[in-house]
Amino acid sequence: MAKRIAIECAHAASLAAKLANVDVIAAYPITPQTHIVEKLSEYVANGELDAEYINVESEHSAMSACIGASAVGARCFTATAGQGLALMHEMLFIAAGNRLPIVMTVANRCLSPNLSIWGDQSDIMASRDCGWIMFFAENAQEIFDLVLQAFKIAEDERVLLPVAINFDGFYVTHVIESLEALDQEEVNKFLPPRKIPPHALHPDHPTTWGPIGLPDIQTELKKQHDEALRNSKNVIKEVWKEFGDLFGRYYEALELYRMEDAEIAILLMGGSCGTARVAVDRLREKNEKVGLIKLRLFRPFPSEELFEATKNVKVLAVIDKSISIGGVGGPLFTEVRAAFYDLEARPKIIGFIAGLGGRDVKVEDFVNVAEKSKKVLAGEKIEKDFMFLQVRE
């Protein structure tokens, strides 16, 4: 029976990893994710979790340790943020390319320079093409549920890919919220122990991992990886339905809010979605036809679901908490616009950059997005297809 508790959102990830009975935790501290691995170290030290807790010397080593442990069949977990994820970058490709079902939580943080420990989505967007499944969570409940689901998805023999669960640094990680926690029996019913794969590393059955990829095979390997990541969406949907049938919380790639007759839709990921809902409510009180689309699944990208959600929308305003420097806006904006490119009937897509370096994204910012979108709806020209929301004059 679910028990409602108050919990720091970072610790929701720790609790989920504990209930998942992970075998190996590779840990290196970095703000704002440190609380996740600190709590796991307490679980291990207190005998509440029987796991190998490896204190590594860097995030590069953390992922390396997970790669080795996962390759022999262990259930592995790690967590990182910002510069740590950047240092880990090389090994992210190794984990995904070797089809290792590692689960990692990322407390999204700004990348340097200048030295910033505050949260935006620059870190994971710089690693978005490493071949991982990627979720974005808004609150403690989603973090808890998505971590448990991630192990089930990653370890499915039809998938065998690593999963990253992202959530905003500080604005989510360090906030205490309510959580409907599951007990160990319930989790065991949903998530049995990992099956040792037939190709696992074992001294009695030597195999070769990571040999040189000559030009005559590398294209096919990349295509296989791409197809596996795209096809994982079928398993993701199955796991979401199973989780919902068991525990009453159903998940989808997109979460729609007041979209029934919306002419303007605001699209974003992560912790600011709650603030955006308040803005939508205020706009609706003024009879403005504005709705919200929360994107929960970023990789594989849910193009078909987004097309369906916006079929009657006239302006789609995409909010990025990161920027592709020198490009044409934020990563989510360019992804969305590319997805819609070949559709004859599509909304006008405009982009906004907000929340960089942890700057607070307020209700007034989302109202401002709606006001600018209304001008586009009325046919007014804008100088660029993307705009910075919060630049001081």
Tab-separated table of C-alpha atoms in Angstrom:
chain	number	residue	atom	x	y	z
A	1	MET	CA	0.000	0.000	0.000
A	2	ALA	CA	1.398	3.394	-0.998
A	3	LYS	CA	2.468	5.549	1.913
A	4	ARG	CA	2.526	9.330	1.614
A	5	ILE	CA	5.705	10.831	3.007
A	6	ALA	CA	7.573	14.141	2.850
A	7	ILE	CA	10.918	13.808	1.122
A	8	GLU	CA	13.635	15.886	-0.465
A	9	CYS	CA	13.354	15.356	-4.218
A	10	ALA	CA	16.985	14.240	-4.485
A	11	HIS	CA	16.275	11.586	-1.872
A	12	ALA	CA	13.313	10.362	-3.920
A	13	ALA	CA	15.876	9.165	-6.467
A	14	SER	CA	17.914	7.509	-3.683
A	15	LEU	CA	14.871	5.744	-2.272
A	16	ALA	CA	13.875	4.436	-5.692
A	17	ALA	CA	17.390	3.090	-6.324
A	18	LYS	CA	17.324	1.406	-2.920
A	19	LEU	CA	13.946	-0.220	-3.573
A	20	ALA	CA	15.235	-1.333	-6.983
A	21	ASN	CA	17.847	-3.375	-5.080
A	22	VAL	CA	20.739	-2.075	-7.118
A	23	ASP	CA	23.903	-4.155	-7.006
A	24	VAL	CA	26.469	-1.433	-7.682
A	25	ILE	CA	26.521	2.319	-6.995
A	26	ALA	CA	29.422	4.319	-8.412
A	27	ALA	CA	29.531	7.671	-6.676
A	28	TYR	CA	31.330	10.969	-6.950
A	29	PRO	CA	29.956	14.118	-5.274
A	30	ILE	CA	29.013	17.209	-7.264
A	31	THR	CA	26.487	19.920	-6.488
A	32	PRO	CA	23.499	19.717	-6.777
A	33	GLN	CA	23.294	15.909	-7.005
A	34	THR	CA	25.458	15.029	-3.978
A	35	HIS	CA	22.473	14.373	-1.726
A	36	ILE	CA	21.452	11.454	-3.947
A	37	VAL	CA	24.623	9.427	-3.467
A	38	GLU	CA	25.041	10.581	0.160
A	39	LYS	CA	21.690	9.075	1.038
A	40	LEU	CA	22.555	5.873	-0.805
A	41	SER	CA	25.800	5.659	1.160
A	42	GLU	CA	23.727	5.833	4.353
A	43	TYR	CA	21.497	3.009	3.146
A	44	VAL	CA	24.533	0.834	2.426
A	45	ALA	CA	26.363	1.754	5.655
A	46	ASN	CA	23.254	1.058	7.750
A	47	GLY	CA	22.691	-2.325	6.135
A	48	GLU	CA	19.431	-1.244	4.512
A	49	LEU	CA	20.812	-1.900	1.027
A	50	ASP	CA	23.123	-4.760	0.100
A	51	ALA	CA	25.126	-3.114	-2.667
A	52	GLU	CA	28.705	-2.451	-3.660
A	53	TYR	CA	29.265	1.267	-3.085
A	54	ILE	CA	32.300	2.424	-5.074
A	55	ASN	CA	33.853	5.777	-4.191
A	56	VAL	CA	35.515	6.768	-7.439
A	57	GLU	CA	37.949	9.576	-8.190
A	58	SER	CA	35.886	11.273	-10.897
A	59	GLU	CA	32.675	11.107	-12.870
A	60	HIS	CA	34.579	9.564	-15.781
A	61	SER	CA	35.506	6.765	-13.390
A	62	ALA	CA	31.947	6.536	-12.074
A	63	MET	CA	30.574	5.681	-15.484
A	64	SER	CA	33.554	3.424	-16.185
A	65	ALA	CA	32.798	1.462	-13.017
A	66	CYS	CA	29.137	1.163	-13.988
A	67	ILE	CA	30.119	-0.049	-17.442
A	68	GLY	CA	32.276	-2.821	-16.049
A	69	ALA	CA	29.735	-3.861	-13.447
A	70	SER	CA	26.811	-3.778	-15.869
A	71	ALA	CA	28.757	-5.836	-18.374
A	72	VAL	CA	28.940	-8.739	-15.913
A	73	GLY	CA	25.197	-8.492	-15.194
A	74	ALA	CA	24.933	-6.178	-12.179
A	75	ARG	CA	22.126	-3.650	-11.759
A	76	CYS	CA	23.955	-0.321	-11.689
A	77	PHE	CA	23.127	3.228	-10.651
A	78	THR	CA	24.958	6.526	-10.614
A	79	ALA	CA	24.145	10.219	-10.436
A	80	THR	CA	25.845	13.379	-11.623
A	81	ALA	CA	25.384	16.983	-12.721
A	82	GLY	CA	26.917	19.750	-14.816
A	83	GLN	CA	30.679	19.522	-15.127
A	84	GLY	CA	30.537	15.945	-13.875
A	85	LEU	CA	28.339	14.892	-16.764
A	86	ALA	CA	30.676	16.718	-19.135
A	87	LEU	CA	33.666	14.818	-17.715
A	88	MET	CA	31.682	11.595	-18.099
A	89	HIS	CA	30.815	12.398	-21.718
A	90	GLU	CA	33.243	9.976	-23.373
A	91	MET	CA	31.950	7.040	-21.365
A	92	LEU	CA	28.295	7.817	-22.103
A	93	PHE	CA	28.898	6.650	-25.667
A	94	ILE	CA	30.609	3.477	-24.417
A	95	ALA	CA	27.703	2.606	-22.116
A	96	ALA	CA	25.095	3.140	-24.806
A	97	GLY	CA	27.034	1.585	-27.662
A	98	ASN	CA	27.656	-1.563	-25.624
A	99	ARG	CA	23.923	-1.724	-24.823
A	100	LEU	CA	24.363	-1.612	-21.054
A	101	PRO	CA	21.195	-0.932	-18.992
A	102	ILE	CA	22.706	1.576	-16.559
A	103	VAL	CA	20.373	4.049	-14.831
A	104	MET	CA	21.623	7.537	-14.015
A	105	THR	CA	19.939	10.548	-12.508
A	106	VAL	CA	21.129	13.993	-13.612
A	107	ALA	CA	20.493	17.022	-11.413
A	108	ASN	CA	20.604	19.425	-14.334
A	109	ARG	CA	23.145	22.205	-13.872
A	110	CYS	CA	24.675	25.008	-15.899
A	111	LEU	CA	28.045	24.414	-17.568
A	112	SER	CA	31.006	26.762	-17.153
A	113	PRO	CA	32.142	29.431	-17.729
A	114	ASN	CA	31.575	31.229	-15.446
A	115	LEU	CA	31.575	28.717	-12.630
A	116	SER	CA	27.890	28.156	-11.972
A	117	ILE	CA	26.434	25.474	-9.738
A	118	TRP	CA	22.854	26.526	-10.473
A	119	GLY	CA	20.375	24.638	-12.542
A	120	ASP	CA	19.584	24.807	-16.222
A	121	GLN	CA	19.568	22.059	-18.856
A	122	SER	CA	22.901	22.858	-20.512
A	123	ASP	CA	24.582	19.690	-19.238
A	124	ILE	CA	22.230	17.061	-20.611
A	125	MET	CA	21.598	18.971	-23.825
A	126	ALA	CA	25.346	18.834	-24.498
A	127	SER	CA	25.073	15.028	-24.157
A	128	ARG	CA	21.733	14.531	-25.890
A	129	ASP	CA	23.146	12.527	-28.803
A	130	CYS	CA	25.050	9.914	-26.797
A	131	GLY	CA	22.392	7.265	-27.429
A	132	TRP	CA	20.679	7.191	-24.030
A	133	ILE	CA	16.964	7.101	-23.297
A	134	MET	CA	16.192	10.431	-21.608
A	135	PHE	CA	13.330	11.408	-19.312
A	136	PHE	CA	12.624	14.776	-17.669
A	137	ALA	CA	10.923	14.799	-14.262
A	138	GLU	CA	9.084	17.706	-12.682
A	139	ASN	CA	8.797	16.663	-9.032
A	140	ALA	CA	9.600	14.051	-6.398
A	141	GLN	CA	6.853	11.665	-7.462
A	142	GLU	CA	7.998	11.620	-11.049
A	143	ILE	CA	11.628	11.149	-10.030
A	144	PHE	CA	10.731	8.189	-7.837
A	145	ASP	CA	8.474	6.547	-10.399
A	146	LEU	CA	10.723	7.173	-13.400
A	147	VAL	CA	13.800	5.710	-11.688
A	148	LEU	CA	11.922	2.482	-10.971
A	149	GLN	CA	10.512	2.432	-14.490
A	150	ALA	CA	13.943	3.136	-15.955
A	151	PHE	CA	15.404	-0.117	-14.650
A	152	LYS	CA	12.473	-2.084	-16.053
A	153	ILE	CA	12.820	-0.395	-19.436
A	154	ALA	CA	16.607	-0.497	-19.658
A	155	GLU	CA	16.900	-4.175	-18.740
A	156	ASP	CA	14.227	-5.350	-21.169
A	157	GLU	CA	15.922	-7.601	-23.728
A	158	ARG	CA	14.262	-5.616	-26.517
A	159	VAL	CA	15.945	-2.439	-25.258
A	160	LEU	CA	19.229	-2.935	-23.345
A	161	LEU	CA	20.060	0.753	-23.324
A	162	PRO	CA	21.045	3.136	-20.512
A	163	VAL	CA	18.531	5.641	-19.159
A	164	ALA	CA	19.024	9.165	-17.789
A	165	ILE	CA	16.366	10.766	-15.576
A	166	ASN	CA	16.769	14.553	-15.539
A	167	PHE	CA	15.443	17.102	-13.070
A	168	ASP	CA	16.244	20.705	-12.258
A	169	GLY	CA	19.135	21.425	-9.926
A	170	PHE	CA	18.090	23.153	-6.665
A	171	TYR	CA	14.587	24.130	-7.838
A	172	VAL	CA	13.730	20.433	-7.717
A	173	THR	CA	16.608	18.578	-6.054
A	174	HIS	CA	16.622	20.539	-2.796
A	175	VAL	CA	12.864	20.965	-2.381
A	176	ILE	CA	10.848	18.840	0.043
A	177	GLU	CA	7.637	17.488	-1.469
A	178	SER	CA	5.055	14.818	-0.802
A	179	LEU	CA	5.606	11.371	-2.265
A	180	GLU	CA	3.465	8.272	-2.489
A	181	ALA	CA	6.201	5.766	-1.783
A	182	LEU	CA	5.895	2.090	-2.634
A	183	ASP	CA	7.019	-0.658	-0.288
A	184	GLN	CA	9.573	-3.318	-1.124
A	185	GLU	CA	6.976	-5.974	-1.879
A	186	GLU	CA	5.219	-3.731	-4.388
A	187	VAL	CA	8.458	-2.819	-6.112
A	188	ASN	CA	9.551	-6.458	-6.260
A	189	LYS	CA	6.315	-7.313	-8.022
A	190	PHE	CA	6.971	-4.645	-10.647
A	191	LEU	CA	10.765	-4.971	-10.869
A	192	PRO	CA	12.264	-8.432	-10.373
A	193	PRO	CA	16.040	-8.893	-10.110
A	194	ARG	CA	18.008	-8.348	-13.295
A	195	LYS	CA	18.479	-11.425	-15.432
A	196	ILE	CA	22.103	-12.091	-16.290
A	197	PRO	CA	22.303	-11.622	-20.065
A	198	PRO	CA	23.738	-14.490	-22.125
A	199	HIS	CA	26.515	-12.249	-23.441
A	200	ALA	CA	27.655	-11.069	-19.972
A	201	LEU	CA	31.371	-10.937	-19.256
A	202	HIS	CA	32.564	-14.070	-17.490
A	203	PRO	CA	36.056	-15.574	-17.180
A	204	ASP	CA	34.743	-18.994	-18.156
A	205	HIS	CA	33.157	-17.665	-21.328
A	206	PRO	CA	35.465	-15.019	-22.814
A	207	THR	CA	33.956	-12.449	-25.162
A	208	THR	CA	35.326	-9.400	-26.923
A	209	TRP	CA	33.913	-5.970	-26.078
A	210	GLY	CA	34.708	-2.678	-27.776
A	211	PRO	CA	37.105	-3.816	-30.528
A	212	ILE	CA	38.115	-1.476	-33.298
A	213	GLY	CA	35.216	-0.448	-35.544
A	214	LEU	CA	36.478	-0.478	-39.096
A	215	PRO	CA	34.704	1.691	-41.695
A	216	ASP	CA	32.946	-1.316	-43.217
A	217	ILE	CA	30.906	-1.988	-40.038
A	218	GLN	CA	30.562	1.317	-38.193
A	219	THR	CA	27.619	2.624	-40.227
A	220	GLU	CA	25.621	-0.543	-39.568
A	221	LEU	CA	26.432	-0.416	-35.856
A	222	LYS	CA	25.200	3.176	-35.591
A	223	LYS	CA	22.038	2.321	-37.519
A	224	GLN	CA	21.331	-0.605	-35.193
A	225	HIS	CA	21.805	1.666	-32.183
A	226	ASP	CA	19.486	4.292	-33.652
A	227	GLU	CA	16.787	1.728	-34.394
A	228	ALA	CA	17.076	0.264	-30.900
A	229	LEU	CA	16.635	3.687	-29.321
A	230	ARG	CA	13.668	4.570	-31.523
A	231	ASN	CA	12.002	1.196	-30.942
A	232	SER	CA	12.443	1.507	-27.181
A	233	LYS	CA	9.380	3.749	-27.170
A	234	ASN	CA	7.183	0.664	-27.554
A	235	VAL	CA	8.644	-0.859	-24.398
A	236	ILE	CA	8.454	2.474	-22.575
A	237	LYS	CA	4.721	2.598	-23.280
A	238	GLU	CA	4.275	-0.993	-22.094
A	239	VAL	CA	6.128	-0.311	-18.843
A	240	TRP	CA	4.174	2.896	-18.239
A	241	LYS	CA	0.907	0.990	-18.655
A	242	GLU	CA	2.029	-1.837	-16.366
A	243	PHE	CA	3.107	0.668	-13.723
A	244	GLY	CA	-0.208	2.510	-14.008
A	245	ASP	CA	-2.242	-0.698	-13.789
A	246	LEU	CA	-0.357	-1.692	-10.638
A	247	PHE	CA	-0.133	1.637	-8.826
A	248	GLY	CA	-2.664	3.972	-10.446
A	249	ARG	CA	-0.145	6.484	-11.834
A	250	TYR	CA	-0.113	6.459	-15.620
A	251	TYR	CA	2.621	8.164	-17.612
A	252	GLU	CA	2.842	9.347	-21.201
A	253	ALA	CA	5.492	11.003	-23.355
A	254	LEU	CA	3.569	14.283	-23.181
A	255	GLU	CA	1.394	15.664	-20.401
A	256	LEU	CA	-1.234	18.117	-21.622
A	257	TYR	CA	-2.765	20.894	-19.535
A	258	ARG	CA	-5.785	22.915	-20.669
A	259	MET	CA	-5.092	22.035	-24.291
A	260	GLU	CA	-8.672	21.199	-25.262
A	261	ASP	CA	-9.206	24.381	-27.329
A	262	ALA	CA	-5.775	26.007	-27.127
A	263	GLU	CA	-4.624	28.177	-30.008
A	264	ILE	CA	-1.310	28.885	-28.287
A	265	ALA	CA	0.646	26.070	-26.645
A	266	ILE	CA	3.684	26.471	-24.414
A	267	LEU	CA	6.074	23.509	-24.586
A	268	LEU	CA	8.813	22.843	-22.032
A	269	MET	CA	10.512	20.194	-19.881
A	270	GLY	CA	11.258	19.876	-16.180
A	271	GLY	CA	10.537	21.712	-12.969
A	272	SER	CA	9.216	24.986	-14.384
A	273	CYS	CA	6.094	23.254	-15.675
A	274	GLY	CA	4.328	23.940	-12.362
A	275	THR	CA	4.975	27.660	-12.733
A	276	ALA	CA	3.772	27.508	-16.319
A	277	ARG	CA	0.476	25.959	-15.192
A	278	VAL	CA	-0.143	28.925	-12.905
A	279	ALA	CA	0.477	31.269	-15.835
A	280	VAL	CA	-1.897	29.268	-18.039
A	281	ASP	CA	-4.584	29.435	-15.358
A	282	ARG	CA	-4.232	33.213	-15.119
A	283	LEU	CA	-4.431	33.561	-18.888
A	284	ARG	CA	-7.481	31.316	-19.029
A	285	GLU	CA	-9.184	33.568	-16.483
A	286	LYS	CA	-8.834	36.291	-19.121
A	287	ASN	CA	-10.339	33.959	-21.754
A	288	GLU	CA	-6.982	33.493	-23.469
A	289	LYS	CA	-6.821	30.172	-25.322
A	290	VAL	CA	-3.446	29.078	-23.997
A	291	GLY	CA	-2.373	25.585	-22.959
A	292	LEU	CA	0.707	23.738	-21.746
A	293	ILE	CA	2.528	20.710	-23.129
A	294	LYS	CA	5.001	19.102	-20.734
A	295	LEU	CA	7.506	16.954	-22.589
A	296	ARG	CA	8.540	14.038	-20.380
A	297	LEU	CA	10.297	11.831	-22.945
A	298	PHE	CA	13.098	13.528	-24.879
A	299	ARG	CA	14.894	10.478	-26.305
A	300	PRO	CA	13.477	8.803	-28.263
A	301	PHE	CA	11.804	12.008	-29.390
A	302	PRO	CA	7.975	11.668	-29.409
A	303	SER	CA	7.245	13.339	-32.751
A	304	GLU	CA	3.939	11.574	-33.450
A	305	GLU	CA	2.552	12.401	-30.019
A	306	LEU	CA	3.563	16.033	-30.455
A	307	PHE	CA	1.897	16.230	-33.869
A	308	GLU	CA	-1.335	14.901	-32.379
A	309	ALA	CA	-1.212	17.249	-29.385
A	310	THR	CA	-0.768	20.334	-31.582
A	311	LYS	CA	-3.063	19.504	-34.511
A	312	ASN	CA	-5.351	22.454	-33.669
A	313	VAL	CA	-2.661	24.764	-32.284
A	314	LYS	CA	-1.762	27.903	-34.236
A	315	VAL	CA	1.358	28.987	-32.332
A	316	LEU	CA	3.717	26.644	-30.507
A	317	ALA	CA	6.065	28.437	-28.098
A	318	VAL	CA	9.057	26.296	-27.092
A	319	ILE	CA	10.948	27.158	-23.891
A	320	ASP	CA	14.579	26.057	-23.606
A	321	LYS	CA	16.698	26.199	-20.467
A	322	SER	CA	19.826	25.985	-22.581
A	323	ILE	CA	21.138	27.422	-25.810
A	324	SER	CA	23.049	26.072	-28.775
A	325	ILE	CA	25.650	28.819	-28.939
A	326	GLY	CA	25.848	30.209	-32.451
A	327	GLY	CA	22.941	28.071	-33.624
A	328	VAL	CA	19.315	28.925	-34.228
A	329	GLY	CA	17.962	28.770	-30.689
A	330	GLY	CA	17.718	26.170	-27.969
A	331	PRO	CA	18.082	22.422	-28.539
A	332	LEU	CA	14.426	21.616	-27.869
A	333	PHE	CA	13.317	24.386	-30.225
A	334	THR	CA	15.490	23.162	-33.089
A	335	GLU	CA	14.379	19.564	-32.449
A	336	VAL	CA	10.719	20.523	-32.543
A	337	ARG	CA	11.035	22.682	-35.630
A	338	ALA	CA	12.907	19.944	-37.477
A	339	ALA	CA	10.252	17.388	-36.545
A	340	PHE	CA	7.489	19.590	-38.009
A	341	TYR	CA	9.409	20.575	-41.140
A	342	ASP	CA	7.716	18.235	-43.624
A	343	LEU	CA	4.178	18.772	-42.326
A	344	GLU	CA	2.047	20.990	-44.530
A	345	ALA	CA	-0.320	21.883	-41.698
A	346	ARG	CA	1.788	22.950	-38.752
A	347	PRO	CA	1.732	25.674	-36.132
A	348	LYS	CA	4.039	28.652	-36.226
A	349	ILE	CA	6.925	27.573	-33.999
A	350	ILE	CA	8.803	30.168	-31.974
A	351	GLY	CA	11.476	29.649	-29.348
A	352	PHE	CA	12.442	31.285	-26.073
A	353	ILE	CA	15.567	30.971	-23.937
A	354	ALA	CA	14.970	31.236	-20.175
A	355	GLY	CA	16.333	30.102	-16.855
A	356	LEU	CA	20.002	30.103	-17.859
A	357	GLY	CA	22.370	29.662	-14.928
A	358	GLY	CA	19.469	29.029	-12.580
A	359	ARG	CA	17.687	32.341	-13.117
A	360	ASP	CA	14.175	31.997	-11.755
A	361	VAL	CA	11.540	31.534	-14.454
A	362	LYS	CA	8.484	33.313	-13.098
A	363	VAL	CA	4.800	33.327	-13.894
A	364	GLU	CA	5.284	36.715	-15.556
A	365	ASP	CA	7.826	35.182	-17.945
A	366	PHE	CA	5.290	32.670	-19.208
A	367	VAL	CA	2.661	35.403	-19.518
A	368	ASN	CA	5.222	37.316	-21.591
A	369	VAL	CA	5.634	34.246	-23.820
A	370	ALA	CA	1.890	34.163	-24.358
A	371	GLU	CA	1.795	37.883	-25.198
A	372	LYS	CA	4.539	37.502	-27.801
A	373	SER	CA	2.782	34.431	-29.178
A	374	LYS	CA	-0.442	36.416	-29.546
A	375	LYS	CA	1.408	38.935	-31.718
A	376	VAL	CA	2.629	36.110	-33.938
A	377	LEU	CA	-0.896	34.732	-34.039
A	378	ALA	CA	-2.076	38.138	-35.246
A	379	GLY	CA	0.433	38.005	-38.099
A	380	GLU	CA	3.072	40.311	-36.653
A	381	LYS	CA	6.606	39.679	-37.844
A	382	ILE	CA	9.335	38.951	-35.315
A	383	GLU	CA	13.035	39.580	-35.824
A	384	LYS	CA	14.097	36.036	-34.947
A	385	ASP	CA	12.409	32.704	-34.462
A	386	PHE	CA	13.886	32.544	-30.969
A	387	MET	CA	14.182	35.158	-28.246
A	388	PHE	CA	15.917	35.580	-24.898
A	389	LEU	CA	13.245	36.133	-22.280
A	390	GLN	CA	15.252	37.465	-19.373
A	391	VAL	CA	18.062	39.653	-20.674
A	392	ARG	CA	18.449	42.802	-18.571
A	393	GLU	CA	18.338	46.081	-20.507
